[in-house]
């Protein structure tokens, strides 16, 4: 066992085998650790429960009120000859005499235990367990130095004492009962694994699951710092909120680890994001530091998992824990299996906490008789392992997930069918591998595989005036300056150098074999809600490998984590195609007032924008789409197998029939065919007039309808009528409607569509008129659908 002296309270400890907890013993020096201290408590309970019945009555009499006549107020029998303190282990146990008088009230021991005469052995053993827990908590109260913790111990002490007097079960009285926050930490980590790693092959996904179990186990055995310690470390934190969670943690998670008469819950199942945020930073730092210190004592098969994969896992999780827009903490997080191979609630659960006779895996570290200066209840340690020694892994039980149920949509594929199909393609061998040279392979597939193998790396770097220069980062910045200068010859080299080394700009760099082969230089404007992309290039001999797409996908995820969801860039004629493939368009979503004066204007370039969706994992998006295609393909194959039936040919045409309805063809509906919705054509002229008039009034009163109210004046737009041969406006449409020109919905819709088409043909995409046309067009078609003139 590793020497645990000097381990900070709350820090993990890794035993010599990498499996056994090594916790501080008495006063933080005893090497036997948690297992030894907890075992001694369990042994005492076992010895007491195996004692003769008179001995048990004597023990319970100490905590039983006197039942003698005359309303005696004695609340517990006290021996005339109390045992020495501490008791001698070699002393022979004396015979119990029920007639021995109480030192306090002079009534006999039998008068104190008359209520236990007909109590079963099982009930008596339960009460004896509470008695030992009371004695242990009494020791904790006197040893504990922290006022908040002492108060909780004393409250629990009184609760258990009362339970013995009333022969009841201890029940914590609180305003709230577990769970205290949803989704729980365990559910959030499950969602994180599903969100980030569901695309991985089964072997790699299993590694991630092991890391997640390891992390959940750490939290379940983690020692929270006291509220006073936290106030000193984080003065501006929500002290009241943390104190409430700390109290709950002591009552429901920590104390019940050694006082098993109290109900015990796992921290990860009753607490959520709030508690995790308060402990994650310190916990991550101490875990990784302890792992580095104990690395030589780790078994070889665990060394890579703990020293290499675990830090990366924690870094990715940390971003989701502190991000305000992370989807993993949403109650509506998709819990179905299509995005992964296992239903979300059964991906991971923390190792179950057993309650054996010997607490060989409990992190509690002391026996009441060996306490140091601190409370024995709060001395603990953790292990970097998914499951401690002595605890068998049990199949995870599905958690209740009513909060994640989505309303069924008509036409949704049953989840049972999805799971059945997924089972046929989860085997990597069952999915036909797409050749990287195939037309069907994703643009970033090769780059993603190279990143997974460690061939390429991505780093966001920048110059700093406040920190000491990092030689490697400076070398990379010089490399980026060279790449941009070589690939963008029309840009002045001095201008590129100034922006790359400007502290306000950052660059997502692509590193291969230790050298820079590409990057994207950008400047973030958090207050304005957008980022400007300044330069984007990959060296010529590394192009056509998907690096550009993968670079942009990494940049998108980086900005989602920083809660900036819009990109703007000026693209020249050679770059427009690339940016279109990355989701950019000329339809700018950012209001002009937000970026004018901030973004650099380039002559002869086109302004393009991209709006990010925080729910999309962009670096894995093509993998998800590929998997979805496989699911659809399998479903189609199943449907085809079900409907594969040969019908006799149509003979009606030989009999002179010229035309038949499509739906009358045998088997046509079984294929999934449905009549094409053509919309409802109103035959009543007055009803059509009334409906079209209402729609036109809505369009004219819309905030984006102002540019189209009247015909365009030649003085305001010279040359307009040379470009637009068939002009249209809302005033003309009102006159046509009034004259009953619109005898069908199609005539009305054609004129309205002409307004939008003319606007987009004449005006540039970045203009206000172009944007108004797009927004008004969407509004118009919404109203048309609401009126039932076209199918929704």
Coordinates of N, CA, C and O in Angstrom, one line a residue, residues 88-236:
X88 N -10.4 -2.2 27.8 CA -9.2 -3.1 27.6 C -9.7 -4.3 26.8 O -10.8 -4.9 27.1
X89 N -9.0 -4.7 25.7 CA -9.4 -5.8 24.8 C -9.2 -7.1 25.5 O -9.9 -8.1 25.1
X90 N -8.3 -7.2 26.5 CA -8.1 -8.5 27.1 C -9.0 -8.8 28.3 O -8.9 -9.8 29.0
X91 N -9.9 -7.8 28.6 CA -10.7 -8.0 29.8 C -11.9 -8.9 29.5 O -12.5 -8.9 28.4
X92 N -12.1 -9.9 30.3 CA -13.2 -10.8 30.2 C -14.5 -10.1 30.4 O -14.7 -9.3 31.3
X93 N -15.5 -10.4 29.5 CA -16.8 -9.8 29.6 C -17.5 -10.4 30.9 O -17.6 -11.6 31.1
X94 N -18.0 -9.5 31.7 CA -18.7 -9.9 32.9 C -20.2 -10.3 32.6 O -20.7 -10.0 31.6
X95 N -20.7 -11.1 33.5 CA -22.1 -11.5 33.4 C -23.1 -10.4 33.6 O -22.9 -9.6 34.5
X96 N -24.1 -10.3 32.7 CA -25.0 -9.2 32.8 C -26.1 -9.5 33.8 O -26.7 -10.6 33.8
X97 N -26.4 -8.6 34.7 CA -27.4 -8.8 35.8 C -28.5 -7.7 35.5 O -28.3 -6.5 35.7
X98 N -29.7 -8.2 35.1 CA -30.8 -7.3 34.9 C -31.3 -6.6 36.1 O -32.1 -5.6 36.0
X99 N -30.9 -7.1 37.3 CA -31.3 -6.4 38.5 C -30.3 -5.3 39.0 O -30.6 -4.7 40.1
X100 N -29.3 -5.1 38.3 CA -28.3 -4.1 38.7 C -28.9 -2.7 38.6 O -29.5 -2.4 37.6
X101 N -28.8 -2.0 39.6 CA -29.4 -0.6 39.6 C -28.7 0.4 38.8 O -27.5 0.3 38.5
X102 N -29.4 1.4 38.3 CA -28.9 2.5 37.5 C -28.2 3.5 38.4 O -28.7 3.8 39.5
X103 N -27.0 3.9 38.0 CA -26.3 4.9 38.8 C -27.0 6.2 38.9 O -26.8 7.0 39.8
X104 N -27.9 6.5 38.0 CA -28.6 7.8 37.9 C -29.9 7.8 38.7 O -30.2 8.6 39.5
X105 N -30.8 6.8 38.4 CA -32.1 6.8 38.9 C -32.4 5.6 39.9 O -33.4 5.5 40.5
X106 N -31.4 4.7 40.1 CA -31.4 3.6 41.0 C -32.4 2.5 40.6 O -32.5 1.5 41.3
X107 N -33.1 2.7 39.5 CA -34.0 1.6 39.0 C -33.1 0.6 38.3 O -32.0 0.9 37.8
X108 N -33.6 -0.7 38.2 CA -32.8 -1.8 37.6 C -32.7 -1.6 36.1 O -33.4 -0.9 35.5
X109 N -31.7 -2.4 35.6 CA -31.5 -2.5 34.1 C -32.8 -3.0 33.5 O -33.2 -2.6 32.4
X110 N -33.4 -4.0 34.2 CA -34.6 -4.6 33.6 C -35.7 -3.6 33.5 O -36.6 -3.7 32.5
X111 N -35.8 -2.6 34.4 CA -36.8 -1.5 34.2 C -36.6 -0.7 33.0 O -37.5 0.0 32.5
X112 N -35.4 -0.6 32.5 CA -35.1 0.2 31.3 C -35.3 -0.6 30.0 O -35.4 0.0 28.9
X113 N -35.4 -1.9 30.1 CA -35.5 -2.7 28.8 C -36.8 -3.6 28.8 O -36.8 -4.5 28.0
X114 N -37.8 -3.2 29.6 CA -39.0 -4.0 29.6 C -39.7 -4.0 28.2 O -40.3 -4.9 27.8
X115 N -39.5 -2.9 27.5 CA -40.1 -2.8 26.2 C -39.5 -3.7 25.1 O -40.0 -3.8 24.0
X116 N -38.3 -4.3 25.5 CA -37.6 -5.1 24.5 C -37.8 -6.6 24.8 O -37.2 -7.4 24.1
X117 N -38.7 -7.0 25.7 CA -38.8 -8.4 26.1 C -39.3 -9.2 24.9 O -38.9 -10.3 24.7
X118 N -40.3 -8.7 24.2 CA -40.9 -9.5 23.1 C -40.4 -9.1 21.7 O -41.0 -9.4 20.7
X119 N -39.3 -8.3 21.7 CA -38.7 -7.8 20.4 C -37.9 -9.0 19.7 O -37.2 -9.7 20.4
X120 N -38.1 -9.1 18.4 CA -37.4 -10.2 17.7 C -35.9 -9.9 17.7 O -35.4 -8.8 17.9
X121 N -35.2 -11.0 17.4 CA -33.7 -10.9 17.3 C -33.3 -9.9 16.2 O -32.3 -9.2 16.3
X122 N -34.0 -10.0 15.1 CA -33.7 -9.2 13.9 C -33.8 -7.7 14.3 O -33.0 -6.9 13.9
X123 N -34.9 -7.3 14.9 CA -35.2 -5.9 15.3 C -34.1 -5.5 16.3 O -33.7 -4.3 16.3
X124 N -33.8 -6.4 17.2 CA -32.8 -6.0 18.2 C -31.4 -5.7 17.6 O -30.7 -4.8 17.9
X125 N -31.1 -6.5 16.6 CA -29.8 -6.3 15.9 C -29.8 -5.0 15.1 O -28.8 -4.3 15.0
X126 N -31.0 -4.7 14.6 CA -31.1 -3.4 13.9 C -30.9 -2.2 14.9 O -30.1 -1.3 14.6
X127 N -31.5 -2.3 16.0 CA -31.3 -1.2 17.0 C -29.9 -1.2 17.5 O -29.3 -0.1 17.8
X128 N -29.2 -2.3 17.6 CA -27.8 -2.3 18.1 C -26.9 -1.7 17.0 O -25.9 -1.0 17.4
X129 N -27.2 -1.9 15.7 CA -26.5 -1.2 14.7 C -26.6 0.3 14.8 O -25.6 1.1 14.7
X130 N -27.8 0.8 15.2 CA -28.0 2.3 15.4 C -27.2 2.7 16.6 O -26.6 3.8 16.6
X131 N -27.2 1.9 17.6 CA -26.4 2.2 18.8 C -24.9 2.5 18.5 O -24.4 3.5 18.9
X132 N -24.3 1.6 17.7 CA -22.9 1.8 17.4 C -22.7 3.1 16.5 O -21.7 3.8 16.6
X133 N -23.7 3.3 15.6 CA -23.7 4.5 14.8 C -23.7 5.8 15.7 O -23.1 6.8 15.4
X134 N -24.6 5.7 16.7 CA -24.7 6.9 17.6 C -23.4 7.1 18.3 O -22.9 8.3 18.5
X135 N -22.7 6.0 18.8 CA -21.4 6.2 19.5 C -20.4 6.7 18.5 O -19.5 7.6 18.9
X136 N -20.4 6.3 17.3 CA -19.5 6.8 16.3 C -19.7 8.3 16.0 O -18.7 9.1 16.0
X137 N -20.9 8.7 15.9 CA -21.2 10.1 15.6 C -20.9 10.9 16.8 O -20.5 12.1 16.7
X138 N -21.0 10.4 18.0 CA -20.7 11.1 19.2 C -19.2 11.5 19.2 O -18.7 12.6 19.5
X139 N -18.4 10.5 18.8 CA -16.9 10.7 18.6 C -16.7 11.8 17.6 O -15.8 12.6 17.7
X140 N -17.4 11.7 16.4 CA -17.2 12.6 15.4 C -17.5 14.1 15.8 O -16.8 15.0 15.5
X141 N -18.6 14.2 16.6 CA -18.9 15.6 17.1 C -17.8 16.2 17.9 O -17.5 17.3 17.8
X142 N -17.2 15.4 18.8 CA -16.1 15.9 19.7 C -14.8 16.0 18.9 O -14.0 16.9 19.3
X143 N -14.6 15.3 17.9 CA -13.3 15.4 17.1 C -13.3 16.5 16.1 O -12.3 17.1 15.7
X144 N -14.5 16.8 15.5 CA -14.7 17.7 14.4 C -14.4 19.1 14.9 O -14.9 19.6 15.9
X145 N -13.6 19.8 14.0 CA -13.2 21.2 14.4 C -14.1 22.2 13.6 O -14.2 23.4 14.0
X146 N -14.6 21.8 12.4 CA -15.4 22.7 11.6 C -16.8 22.8 12.2 O -17.5 21.8 12.4
X147 N -17.3 24.1 12.3 CA -18.6 24.3 13.0 C -19.7 23.8 12.2 O -20.7 23.2 12.7
X148 N -19.7 24.0 10.9 CA -20.8 23.5 10.0 C -21.0 22.0 10.1 O -22.1 21.5 10.2
X149 N -19.8 21.3 9.9 CA -19.8 19.9 9.9 C -20.2 19.3 11.3 O -21.0 18.4 11.4
X150 N -19.7 20.0 12.4 CA -20.1 19.5 13.7 C -21.6 19.6 13.9 O -22.2 18.7 14.5
X151 N -22.2 20.7 13.4 CA -23.6 20.9 13.6 C -24.4 19.8 12.9 O -25.4 19.2 13.4
X152 N -24.0 19.4 11.7 CA -24.7 18.3 11.0 C -24.5 17.0 11.7 O -25.5 16.2 11.9
X153 N -23.3 16.7 12.2 CA -23.1 15.5 13.0 C -24.0 15.4 14.2 O -24.6 14.4 14.5
X154 N -24.1 16.5 14.9 CA -24.9 16.6 16.1 C -26.4 16.3 15.8 O -27.1 15.6 16.6
X155 N -26.8 16.9 14.7 CA -28.2 16.7 14.3 C -28.5 15.2 14.0 O -29.5 14.7 14.4
X156 N -27.6 14.6 13.3 CA -27.7 13.2 13.0 C -27.6 12.3 14.2 O -28.3 11.3 14.4
X157 N -26.8 12.7 15.2 CA -26.6 12.0 16.4 C -28.0 12.1 17.2 O -28.4 11.0 17.7
X158 N -28.6 13.2 17.2 CA -29.9 13.3 17.9 C -31.0 12.5 17.2 O -31.8 11.9 17.8
X159 N -30.9 12.5 15.9 CA -31.9 11.7 15.1 C -31.8 10.2 15.4 O -32.8 9.6 15.6
X160 N -30.6 9.7 15.4 CA -30.4 8.3 15.7 C -30.7 8.0 17.1 O -31.3 6.9 17.4
X161 N -30.4 8.9 18.0 CA -30.7 8.7 19.5 C -32.2 8.6 19.6 O -32.7 7.7 20.4
X162 N -33.0 9.4 19.0 CA -34.4 9.4 19.0 C -35.0 8.2 18.4 O -36.0 7.6 19.0
X163 N -34.4 7.7 17.4 CA -34.8 6.4 16.7 C -34.7 5.2 17.7 O -35.6 4.4 17.7
X164 N -33.7 5.2 18.5 CA -33.5 4.1 19.5 C -34.6 4.2 20.5 O -35.3 3.2 20.9
X165 N -34.8 5.4 21.1 CA -35.8 5.6 22.1 C -37.2 5.2 21.6 O -38.0 4.6 22.4
X166 N -37.5 5.6 20.3 CA -38.9 5.3 19.8 C -38.9 4.0 19.0 O -40.0 3.7 18.5
X167 N -37.8 3.3 18.9 CA -37.7 2.0 18.2 C -38.2 2.2 16.8 O -38.9 1.3 16.2
X168 N -37.9 3.3 16.2 CA -38.3 3.6 14.8 C -37.2 3.6 13.9 O -36.0 3.4 14.2
X169 N -37.5 3.8 12.6 CA -36.4 3.9 11.6 C -36.0 5.4 11.4 O -36.9 6.3 11.3
X170 N -34.7 5.7 11.3 CA -34.3 7.1 11.2 C -34.7 7.7 9.9 O -34.4 7.1 8.8
X171 N -35.4 8.8 9.9 CA -35.9 9.4 8.7 C -35.4 10.9 8.8 O -35.8 11.6 9.7
X172 N -34.7 11.3 7.8 CA -34.2 12.7 7.7 C -35.4 13.6 7.4 O -36.1 13.4 6.4
X173 N -35.6 14.6 8.2 CA -36.6 15.6 7.9 C -36.0 16.8 7.2 O -35.2 17.5 7.8
X174 N -36.4 17.0 6.0 CA -35.9 18.1 5.2 C -36.9 18.6 4.2 O -37.9 17.9 3.9
X175 N -36.7 19.9 3.8 CA -37.7 20.5 2.9 C -37.7 19.8 1.5 O -38.7 19.7 0.9
X176 N -36.5 19.3 1.1 CA -36.4 18.6 -0.2 C -35.8 17.2 0.1 O -35.1 17.0 1.0
X177 N -36.2 16.3 -0.8 CA -35.7 14.9 -0.7 C -35.0 14.6 -2.0 O -35.2 15.2 -3.0
X178 N -34.0 13.6 -2.0 CA -33.3 13.3 -3.2 C -34.2 12.9 -4.3 O -35.3 12.3 -4.0
X179 N -33.9 13.1 -5.6 CA -32.7 13.9 -6.0 C -32.9 15.4 -5.9 O -34.1 15.9 -6.0
X180 N -31.8 16.1 -5.8 CA -31.9 17.6 -5.6 C -31.8 18.4 -6.9 O -32.1 19.6 -6.9
X181 N -31.4 17.8 -7.9 CA -31.2 18.5 -9.2 C -31.3 17.5 -10.4 O -30.8 16.4 -10.3
X182 N -32.0 17.9 -11.4 CA -32.1 17.0 -12.6 C -31.6 17.8 -13.8 O -31.9 19.0 -13.9
X183 N -30.9 17.2 -14.8 CA -30.4 15.9 -14.7 C -29.3 15.7 -13.7 O -28.6 16.7 -13.4
X184 N -29.2 14.5 -13.2 CA -28.1 14.2 -12.2 C -26.8 14.2 -12.9 O -26.6 14.2 -14.1
X185 N -25.7 14.2 -12.1 CA -24.3 14.1 -12.6 C -24.2 12.9 -13.4 O -23.6 12.9 -14.5
X186 N -24.7 11.8 -13.0 CA -24.6 10.5 -13.7 C -25.2 10.6 -15.1 O -24.7 10.2 -16.1
X187 N -26.4 11.2 -15.1 CA -27.1 11.4 -16.4 C -26.4 12.4 -17.3 O -26.3 12.1 -18.5
X188 N -25.8 13.4 -16.7 CA -25.1 14.4 -17.5 C -23.9 13.7 -18.2 O -23.5 14.0 -19.3
X189 N -23.2 12.9 -17.4 CA -22.0 12.2 -17.9 C -22.4 11.2 -19.0 O -21.7 11.0 -20.0
X190 N -23.5 10.5 -18.8 CA -24.1 9.6 -19.8 C -24.3 10.4 -21.1 O -24.0 10.0 -22.2
X191 N -25.0 11.6 -21.0 CA -25.3 12.4 -22.1 C -24.0 12.9 -22.8 O -24.0 12.9 -24.0
X192 N -23.0 13.2 -22.0 CA -21.7 13.6 -22.6 C -21.1 12.5 -23.4 O -20.6 12.8 -24.5
X193 N -21.1 11.3 -22.9 CA -20.5 10.2 -23.7 C -21.3 10.0 -25.0 O -20.7 9.8 -26.0
X194 N -22.6 10.1 -24.8 CA -23.5 9.9 -26.0 C -23.2 11.0 -27.0 O -23.2 10.8 -28.3
X195 N -23.1 12.2 -26.5 CA -23.0 13.4 -27.4 C -21.7 13.5 -28.1 O -21.6 13.8 -29.3
X196 N -20.6 13.1 -27.4 CA -19.3 13.3 -28.0 C -18.7 12.0 -28.6 O -17.8 12.1 -29.5
X197 N -19.1 10.8 -28.1 CA -18.3 9.6 -28.5 C -19.2 8.5 -29.1 O -18.7 7.4 -29.3
X198 N -20.4 8.7 -29.4 CA -21.3 7.6 -29.8 C -20.9 7.1 -31.2 O -21.2 6.0 -31.6
X199 N -20.1 7.9 -32.0 CA -19.7 7.5 -33.3 C -18.5 6.6 -33.3 O -18.2 6.0 -34.3
X200 N -17.8 6.5 -32.1 CA -16.6 5.7 -32.1 C -16.8 4.2 -32.3 O -17.9 3.7 -31.9
X201 N -15.8 3.5 -32.8 CA -16.0 2.0 -32.8 C -16.1 1.4 -31.4 O -15.8 2.1 -30.4
X202 N -16.7 0.2 -31.3 CA -17.1 -0.3 -30.0 C -15.9 -0.4 -29.0 O -16.0 -0.1 -27.8
X203 N -14.7 -0.7 -29.5 CA -13.5 -0.9 -28.6 C -13.2 0.5 -28.0 O -12.9 0.6 -26.8
X204 N -13.1 1.5 -28.8 CA -12.7 2.8 -28.3 C -13.9 3.4 -27.4 O -13.6 4.1 -26.5
X205 N -15.1 3.1 -27.8 CA -16.2 3.5 -27.0 C -16.2 2.9 -25.6 O -16.5 3.5 -24.6
X206 N -15.7 1.6 -25.6 CA -15.6 0.9 -24.3 C -14.6 1.6 -23.4 O -14.8 1.7 -22.2
X207 N -13.5 2.1 -24.0 CA -12.5 2.8 -23.2 C -13.1 4.1 -22.6 O -12.9 4.4 -21.4
X208 N -13.9 4.8 -23.4 CA -14.5 6.0 -22.9 C -15.5 5.7 -21.8 O -15.6 6.4 -20.8
X209 N -16.2 4.6 -21.9 CA -17.1 4.2 -20.8 C -16.3 3.9 -19.5 O -16.8 4.2 -18.4
X210 N -15.2 3.2 -19.7 CA -14.4 3.0 -18.5 C -13.9 4.3 -17.8 O -13.9 4.4 -16.6
X211 N -13.5 5.2 -18.6 CA -13.1 6.5 -18.1 C -14.3 7.2 -17.4 O -14.1 7.8 -16.3
X212 N -15.5 7.1 -18.0 CA -16.7 7.7 -17.4 C -17.0 7.1 -16.0 O -17.3 7.8 -15.1
X213 N -16.9 5.8 -16.0 CA -17.2 5.0 -14.7 C -16.2 5.4 -13.7 O -16.5 5.6 -12.5
X214 N -14.9 5.6 -14.1 CA -13.9 6.0 -13.2 C -14.2 7.4 -12.6 O -14.0 7.6 -11.4
X215 N -14.6 8.3 -13.5 CA -14.9 9.6 -13.0 C -16.1 9.6 -12.1 O -16.1 10.3 -11.0
X216 N -17.2 8.9 -12.4 CA -18.3 8.9 -11.5 C -18.0 8.3 -10.2 O -18.4 8.7 -9.1
X217 N -17.1 7.3 -10.2 CA -16.7 6.6 -8.9 C -15.9 7.6 -8.1 O -16.0 7.7 -6.8
X218 N -15.1 8.5 -8.7 CA -14.3 9.5 -8.0 C -15.3 10.4 -7.2 O -15.0 10.8 -6.1
X219 N -16.3 10.9 -7.9 CA -17.3 11.8 -7.3 C -18.0 11.1 -6.1 O -18.2 11.8 -5.1
X220 N -18.4 9.9 -6.3 CA -19.1 9.2 -5.2 C -18.3 9.1 -4.0 O -18.8 9.0 -2.9
X221 N -16.9 9.0 -4.1 CA -16.1 8.9 -3.0 C -15.3 10.2 -2.7 O -14.3 10.1 -1.9
X222 N -15.7 11.3 -3.3 CA -14.9 12.5 -3.2 C -15.3 13.2 -1.9 O -16.4 13.2 -1.4
X223 N -14.2 13.8 -1.3 CA -14.4 14.5 0.0 C -14.6 16.0 -0.3 O -13.7 16.7 -0.8
X224 N -15.8 16.5 -0.1 CA -16.1 17.9 -0.3 C -15.4 18.8 0.7 O -15.3 18.4 1.9
X225 N -14.9 19.9 0.3 CA -14.3 20.9 1.3 C -15.4 21.5 2.0 O -16.6 21.7 1.6
X226 N -15.1 21.9 3.3 CA -16.2 22.5 4.1 C -16.5 23.9 3.6 O -15.7 24.5 2.9
X227 N -17.7 24.4 4.0 CA -18.1 25.8 3.5 C -17.1 26.8 3.9 O -16.9 27.8 3.1
X228 N -16.5 26.7 5.1 CA -15.6 27.7 5.5 C -14.3 27.7 4.7 O -13.7 28.7 4.3
X229 N -13.8 26.5 4.4 CA -12.7 26.3 3.5 C -13.0 26.9 2.1 O -12.1 27.6 1.5
X230 N -14.2 26.7 1.6 CA -14.5 27.2 0.3 C -14.6 28.7 0.3 O -14.2 29.3 -0.7
X231 N -15.1 29.3 1.3 CA -15.2 30.7 1.4 C -13.9 31.4 1.3 O -13.7 32.4 0.7
X232 N -12.9 30.7 1.9 CA -11.5 31.3 1.9 C -10.9 31.1 0.5 O -10.2 32.0 0.0
X233 N -11.3 30.0 -0.2 CA -10.7 29.8 -1.5 C -11.4 30.6 -2.6 O -10.8 31.1 -3.5
X234 N -12.8 30.6 -2.5 CA -13.6 31.3 -3.5 C -14.5 32.3 -2.8 O -15.7 32.0 -2.5
X235 N -14.0 33.5 -2.5 CA -14.8 34.4 -1.6 C -16.1 34.9 -2.3 O -17.1 35.2 -1.6
X236 N -16.1 35.0 -3.6 CA -17.3 35.5 -4.3 C -18.3 34.5 -4.7 O -19.3 34.7 -5.5

